[in-house]
Short mmCIF file of C-alpha atoms and ligand atoms in Angstrom, two decimals:
data_model
loop_
_atom_site.label_atom_id
_atom_site.label_comp_id
_atom_site.label_asym_id
_atom_site.label_seq_id
_atom_site.Cartn_x
_atom_site.Cartn_y
_atom_site.Cartn_z
CA MET R 1 112.69 175.79 56.15
CA VAL R 2 110.43 173.15 54.70
CA TRP R 3 108.21 172.75 57.75
CA LYS R 4 107.37 176.47 57.63
CA GLN R 5 106.27 176.17 53.98
CA ILE R 6 104.28 173.06 54.89
CA ALA R 7 102.61 174.94 57.74
CA LYS R 8 101.65 177.71 55.26
CA LEU R 9 100.11 175.19 52.88
CA ARG R 10 98.21 173.64 55.79
CA ASP R 11 96.91 177.11 56.76
CA PHE R 12 95.58 177.34 53.22
CA GLY R 13 93.59 174.18 53.94
CA ILE R 14 95.75 171.75 51.94
CA GLU R 15 95.97 168.44 53.79
CA ILE R 16 99.55 167.18 54.09
CA GLU R 17 100.83 164.29 56.16
CA SER R 18 104.42 163.53 57.13
CA VAL R 19 105.76 160.13 56.18
CA LYS R 20 108.41 158.81 58.56
CA GLY R 21 111.89 158.90 57.01
CA LYS R 22 110.55 160.12 53.64
CA GLY R 23 109.13 163.63 53.94
CA TYR R 24 105.64 164.94 53.25
CA ARG R 25 102.72 163.78 51.14
CA LEU R 26 99.48 165.35 49.88
CA ILE R 27 96.51 163.41 51.27
CA GLN R 28 94.47 164.18 48.13
CA PRO R 29 95.98 164.75 44.66
CA LEU R 30 95.73 168.47 43.83
CA GLU R 31 94.10 169.38 40.50
CA LEU R 32 94.18 173.15 40.14
CA PHE R 33 91.82 175.01 37.81
CA ASP R 34 93.26 175.71 34.40
CA ARG R 35 91.69 177.69 31.52
CA THR R 36 92.77 175.31 28.77
CA SER R 37 91.42 172.24 30.55
CA ILE R 38 88.13 173.98 31.36
CA PHE R 39 87.68 175.19 27.77
CA LYS R 40 88.42 171.66 26.53
CA ALA R 41 85.44 170.49 28.57
CA VAL R 42 83.06 173.18 27.20
CA ALA R 43 81.33 172.74 23.84
CA ASN R 44 79.12 175.03 21.78
CA PRO R 45 76.66 176.67 22.32
CA ALA R 46 78.08 177.27 25.83
CA LYS R 47 81.59 178.03 24.58
CA GLY R 48 80.33 180.85 22.36
CA LEU R 49 78.46 182.38 25.31
CA ILE R 50 81.56 182.85 27.52
CA SER R 51 82.84 186.43 27.15
CA ASP R 52 85.71 185.94 29.62
CA LEU R 53 86.84 183.41 32.22
CA LYS R 54 88.85 184.56 35.23
CA ILE R 55 90.48 182.11 37.62
CA TYR R 56 91.79 183.29 41.01
CA ASP R 57 93.79 181.44 43.67
CA GLN R 58 92.08 183.39 46.40
CA ILE R 59 89.26 185.91 46.33
CA ASP R 60 86.73 187.22 48.86
CA SER R 61 83.76 185.79 46.94
CA THR R 62 83.31 185.10 43.22
CA ASN R 63 79.80 186.65 43.43
CA THR R 64 81.13 189.79 45.14
CA TYR R 65 83.90 190.02 42.53
CA LEU R 66 81.36 190.22 39.69
CA LEU R 67 78.93 192.46 41.62
CA ASN R 68 81.72 194.98 42.30
CA ARG R 69 82.64 195.13 38.63
CA LEU R 70 79.15 195.57 37.17
CA ALA R 71 79.52 199.35 37.02
CA ALA R 72 82.67 198.93 34.92
CA GLY R 73 80.40 197.43 32.24
CA LEU R 74 81.27 193.73 32.40
CA SER R 75 79.32 191.95 29.70
CA SER R 76 77.10 188.85 29.81
CA GLY R 77 79.03 185.61 29.87
CA GLN R 78 81.72 186.76 32.32
CA VAL R 79 82.71 183.76 34.47
CA CYS R 80 84.77 183.84 37.66
CA ILE R 81 86.17 180.71 39.34
CA ALA R 82 88.29 180.63 42.50
CA GLU R 83 90.47 178.04 44.22
CA SER R 84 89.43 179.50 47.57
CA GLN R 85 87.14 182.22 48.96
CA THR R 86 87.87 184.18 52.13
CA LYS R 87 84.27 185.46 52.40
CA GLY R 88 82.28 182.86 50.49
CA ARG R 89 78.59 183.68 50.87
CA GLY R 90 75.58 181.38 51.08
CA ARG R 91 71.86 182.19 51.10
CA LEU R 92 70.31 184.13 53.97
CA GLY R 93 73.60 185.67 55.10
CA ARG R 94 75.30 182.34 55.78
CA ASP R 95 79.00 181.73 55.13
CA TRP R 96 79.98 179.29 52.39
CA VAL R 97 82.93 177.20 53.56
CA SER R 98 85.51 177.59 50.75
CA PRO R 99 88.91 175.96 51.40
CA PHE R 100 91.67 175.97 48.76
CA GLY R 101 92.00 173.62 45.81
CA CYS R 102 89.29 171.10 46.61
CA ASN R 103 85.77 172.31 45.67
CA LEU R 104 84.12 174.40 42.95
CA TYR R 105 83.26 178.08 43.51
CA LEU R 106 81.92 179.58 40.28
CA SER R 107 79.96 182.71 39.38
CA LEU R 108 78.48 183.81 36.11
CA LEU R 109 77.13 187.20 35.02
CA TRP R 110 74.21 187.63 32.64
CA ARG R 111 72.44 190.87 31.72
CA PHE R 112 68.67 190.94 31.13
CA GLN R 113 66.63 193.56 29.27
CA ASN R 114 63.71 193.20 31.62
CA GLY R 115 64.07 192.44 35.33
CA ALA R 116 60.78 190.55 35.28
CA GLY R 117 62.49 188.08 32.93
CA ALA R 118 64.94 187.28 35.72
CA SER R 119 62.18 186.26 38.12
CA SER R 120 62.49 183.80 41.00
CA GLY R 121 62.07 180.93 38.51
CA LEU R 122 65.57 181.61 37.17
CA SER R 123 67.14 180.05 40.25
CA LEU R 124 65.04 176.91 39.75
CA ALA R 125 66.13 176.68 36.10
CA ALA R 126 69.76 177.06 37.23
CA GLY R 127 69.25 174.16 39.68
CA VAL R 128 68.00 172.01 36.81
CA ALA R 129 71.13 172.95 34.79
CA VAL R 130 73.39 171.80 37.64
CA VAL R 131 71.53 168.52 38.11
CA ARG R 132 71.67 167.82 34.36
CA ALA R 133 75.45 168.47 34.35
CA LEU R 134 76.03 166.17 37.32
CA GLU R 135 73.81 163.44 35.85
CA ASN R 136 75.78 163.63 32.57
CA LEU R 137 78.87 162.89 34.67
CA GLY R 138 77.26 159.73 35.98
CA ILE R 139 75.88 160.88 39.33
CA SER R 140 72.43 159.63 40.26
CA GLN R 141 70.12 160.05 43.27
CA LEU R 142 70.32 163.83 43.05
CA GLY R 143 67.57 166.00 44.43
CA LEU R 144 66.54 169.65 44.40
CA LYS R 145 65.31 171.38 47.52
CA TRP R 146 63.43 174.61 46.92
CA PRO R 147 64.60 177.12 45.99
CA ASN R 148 68.04 175.98 44.91
CA ASP R 149 69.87 173.46 47.05
CA ILE R 150 71.43 170.51 45.26
CA LEU R 151 71.14 167.40 47.40
CA TRP R 152 72.35 163.82 47.18
CA GLN R 153 70.37 161.36 49.27
CA GLN R 154 68.95 164.38 51.17
CA ARG R 155 72.43 165.73 52.08
CA LYS R 156 73.68 169.03 50.71
CA LEU R 157 76.11 168.68 47.80
CA GLY R 158 75.88 172.23 46.50
CA GLY R 159 73.93 175.46 46.45
CA LEU R 160 73.17 178.45 44.27
CA LEU R 161 73.22 182.09 45.31
CA ILE R 162 71.47 184.28 42.75
CA GLU R 163 71.91 188.04 43.10
CA ILE R 164 70.16 190.65 40.97
CA SER R 165 71.28 194.22 40.52
CA GLY R 166 69.33 196.91 38.67
CA ASP R 167 65.73 197.61 37.81
CA SER R 168 63.15 194.96 38.71
CA LEU R 169 61.14 195.98 35.63
CA GLY R 170 63.94 197.22 33.38
CA PRO R 171 67.56 196.30 32.54
CA CYS R 172 69.26 194.28 35.24
CA ALA R 173 72.30 192.09 35.82
CA VAL R 174 72.08 188.64 37.38
CA ILE R 175 74.97 186.91 39.13
CA VAL R 176 74.54 183.15 39.39
CA GLY R 177 76.91 181.79 42.05
CA LEU R 178 77.40 178.06 42.49
CA GLY R 179 79.30 176.11 45.13
CA ILE R 180 79.74 172.34 44.82
CA ASN R 181 81.56 170.19 47.35
CA LEU R 182 84.04 167.99 45.48
CA TYR R 183 86.29 167.07 48.34
CA MET R 184 85.67 168.84 51.63
CA PRO R 185 88.53 168.31 54.11
CA LEU R 186 87.05 167.19 57.43
CA GLN R 187 88.55 170.09 59.37
CA HIS R 188 86.51 172.46 57.17
CA GLY R 189 83.48 170.21 56.98
CA LYS R 190 83.09 170.67 60.74
CA GLU R 191 82.26 174.34 60.12
CA ILE R 192 79.24 173.46 57.94
CA THR R 193 76.00 173.67 59.87
CA GLN R 194 73.91 171.56 57.46
CA ASP R 195 74.11 167.84 56.75
CA TRP R 196 76.53 167.80 53.76
CA VAL R 197 78.15 165.42 51.31
CA ASP R 198 80.93 165.77 48.72
CA LEU R 199 81.58 164.14 45.33
CA ALA R 200 84.50 162.19 46.82
CA GLU R 201 82.11 160.35 49.15
CA ILE R 202 79.63 159.82 46.32
CA ALA R 203 82.47 158.39 44.17
CA GLY R 204 83.20 156.00 47.05
CA ALA R 205 79.55 154.96 46.80
CA GLY R 206 79.98 153.84 43.18
CA SER R 207 80.18 156.89 40.86
CA ALA R 208 83.35 157.62 38.87
CA LYS R 209 85.80 160.18 40.29
CA ILE R 210 85.32 163.59 38.65
CA GLY R 211 88.10 166.10 37.93
CA ARG R 212 87.61 169.73 38.96
CA ASN R 213 88.22 171.18 35.47
CA CYS R 214 85.93 168.61 33.92
CA LEU R 215 83.21 169.50 36.46
CA ALA R 216 83.58 173.25 35.83
CA GLY R 217 83.28 172.65 32.06
CA ALA R 218 80.27 170.36 32.46
CA ILE R 219 78.47 172.95 34.61
CA LEU R 220 79.15 175.77 32.12
CA ASN R 221 77.91 173.55 29.28
CA LYS R 222 74.48 173.26 30.87
CA LEU R 223 74.21 176.51 32.82
CA LEU R 224 75.16 179.08 30.19
CA PRO R 225 72.60 178.17 27.48
CA ILE R 226 69.79 177.96 30.07
CA ILE R 227 70.59 181.37 31.59
CA ALA R 228 71.22 183.00 28.20
CA SER R 229 67.83 181.95 26.83
CA TYR R 230 65.85 182.29 30.07
CA GLU R 231 64.39 185.69 29.20
CA SER R 232 62.60 184.13 26.23
CA THR R 233 61.92 180.60 27.57
CA GLY R 234 61.00 181.31 31.19
CA LEU R 235 60.69 178.37 33.58
CA THR R 236 58.29 176.26 31.51
CA PRO R 237 60.87 173.99 29.75
CA TYR R 238 62.47 173.12 33.13
CA LEU R 239 59.38 172.51 35.25
CA GLN R 240 59.10 168.82 34.52
CA ASP R 241 62.77 168.18 35.38
CA TRP R 242 62.57 170.30 38.51
CA ARG R 243 59.48 168.44 39.73
CA LYS R 244 61.11 165.08 38.96
CA HIS R 245 63.99 165.99 41.28
CA ASP R 246 61.91 167.75 43.95
CA CYS R 247 63.01 165.89 47.07
CA ILE R 248 60.73 167.56 49.61
CA ASP R 249 57.39 167.11 47.87
CA GLY R 250 54.87 165.51 50.24
CA GLN R 251 57.10 165.92 53.31
CA THR R 252 56.15 167.60 56.55
CA VAL R 253 58.35 170.67 56.92
CA SER R 254 58.75 174.06 58.57
CA LEU R 255 59.15 177.11 56.40
CA CYS R 256 60.89 180.07 58.00
CA HIS R 257 59.40 183.09 56.24
CA GLY R 258 60.38 186.49 57.65
CA ASN R 259 59.80 186.13 61.37
CA ARG R 260 57.14 183.43 60.97
CA ASP R 261 57.51 179.65 61.05
CA ILE R 262 54.88 177.85 59.00
CA GLU R 263 54.44 174.12 59.51
CA GLY R 264 52.80 172.09 56.84
CA ILE R 265 53.07 169.61 54.02
CA MET R 266 55.03 170.43 50.87
CA ARG R 267 52.92 170.44 47.72
CA GLY R 268 55.54 171.18 45.06
CA ILE R 269 55.81 174.40 43.07
CA THR R 270 53.51 176.52 40.90
CA ASP R 271 54.30 176.92 37.19
CA ASP R 272 56.07 180.17 38.01
CA GLY R 273 58.27 178.60 40.70
CA LEU R 274 56.45 179.57 43.90
CA LEU R 275 56.52 177.07 46.77
CA LEU R 276 53.21 175.47 47.77
CA ILE R 277 52.50 174.37 51.34
CA ASP R 278 49.31 173.04 52.92
CA ASP R 279 49.29 174.47 56.43
CA LYS R 280 47.82 172.73 59.51
CA GLN R 281 44.37 174.13 58.72
CA GLY R 282 44.59 172.57 55.26
CA GLN R 283 44.91 175.94 53.57
CA ARG R 284 47.17 176.03 50.49
CA LEU R 285 49.76 178.80 50.78
CA ARG R 286 52.31 180.00 48.23
CA PHE R 287 55.71 181.55 48.92
CA ALA R 288 58.32 183.34 46.84
CA SER R 289 61.01 183.17 49.53
CA GLY R 290 61.89 181.40 52.76
CA GLU R 291 63.94 178.56 54.17
CA VAL R 292 62.57 175.04 54.35
CA SER R 293 63.69 172.67 57.08
CA PHE R 294 62.65 169.08 57.52
CA HIS R 295 60.35 168.40 60.44
CA GLN R 296 61.78 166.14 63.15
C1 BTN S 1 73.63 178.31 49.46
O1 BTN S 1 73.26 177.15 49.32
O2 BTN S 1 73.50 178.90 50.55
C2 BTN S 1 74.25 179.03 48.30
C3 BTN S 1 75.73 178.82 48.24
C4 BTN S 1 76.42 179.54 47.10
C5 BTN S 1 77.92 179.46 47.20
C6 BTN S 1 78.59 179.96 45.97
S1 BTN S 1 80.31 179.61 45.91
C7 BTN S 1 80.50 180.64 44.53
C8 BTN S 1 79.65 181.87 44.78
N1 BTN S 1 80.39 182.83 45.58
C9 BTN S 1 79.87 183.00 46.79
O3 BTN S 1 80.32 183.76 47.66
N2 BTN S 1 78.77 182.23 46.92
C10 BTN S 1 78.50 181.48 45.73
#
């Protein structure tokens, strides 16, 4: 029975409306991920850095997928993309809302000789890669919120979850996980606890509409070369771009650090990617981790 199939698709998160006397219609055109189309959108040097690209309809989490297969010896340049995630993970134990066929959920594995080379600055460099990819696609007014939120007009468009496995001073593997909202159906958007935006709304505000395969290719184009060379370059070549997009510099914020809340004024980042805050006593503090929220 058709209505049963339709109900299944709706359970998957695909928005379908019934049209009187005609049948059913997709509310948004569906562009599924496809290897050939993604590879068409990736050029060298990035293309040569991909060792394998896996695409799944449904997976628990693209990061977890790669983490669980590290022991099997997956090599650098392994990319995993999913249409949907049942246990998409965000920073600080949050869920990442991951409905089917409408956003980008992508993870990339890279192995480093020396864990110190994969320091906290790597996540800032990855943020710069994402912003550069989106800007190349014609999107402006992007911002970065330390450590690695991608914002548009101060609303969350995407985020990075970087996970490191192995020796902090020796060989280690880094999983760079990226989620970008392309078109977030409202029913799922309601589950997001932060102020969010998607590329569909940004396109409505004047940017060109971007295809999902084209976006995945554009991200890999920028992300892969930056991650692959990070052990030798470090953060230095990306500092200027990161600071240009820093959208919380000079703002009054709270930083949740462990079980402490520190109020103060943001003062940018150090050259090695640590966050700087002037606290209420005017003392300059630096942090390697924590969650920044805007002060009301
Ligand atoms: C954040 O801003 O909290 C980070 C979000 C990271 C989400 C992506 S989606 C692809 C990859 N797989 C996951 O489970 N998480 C990351």
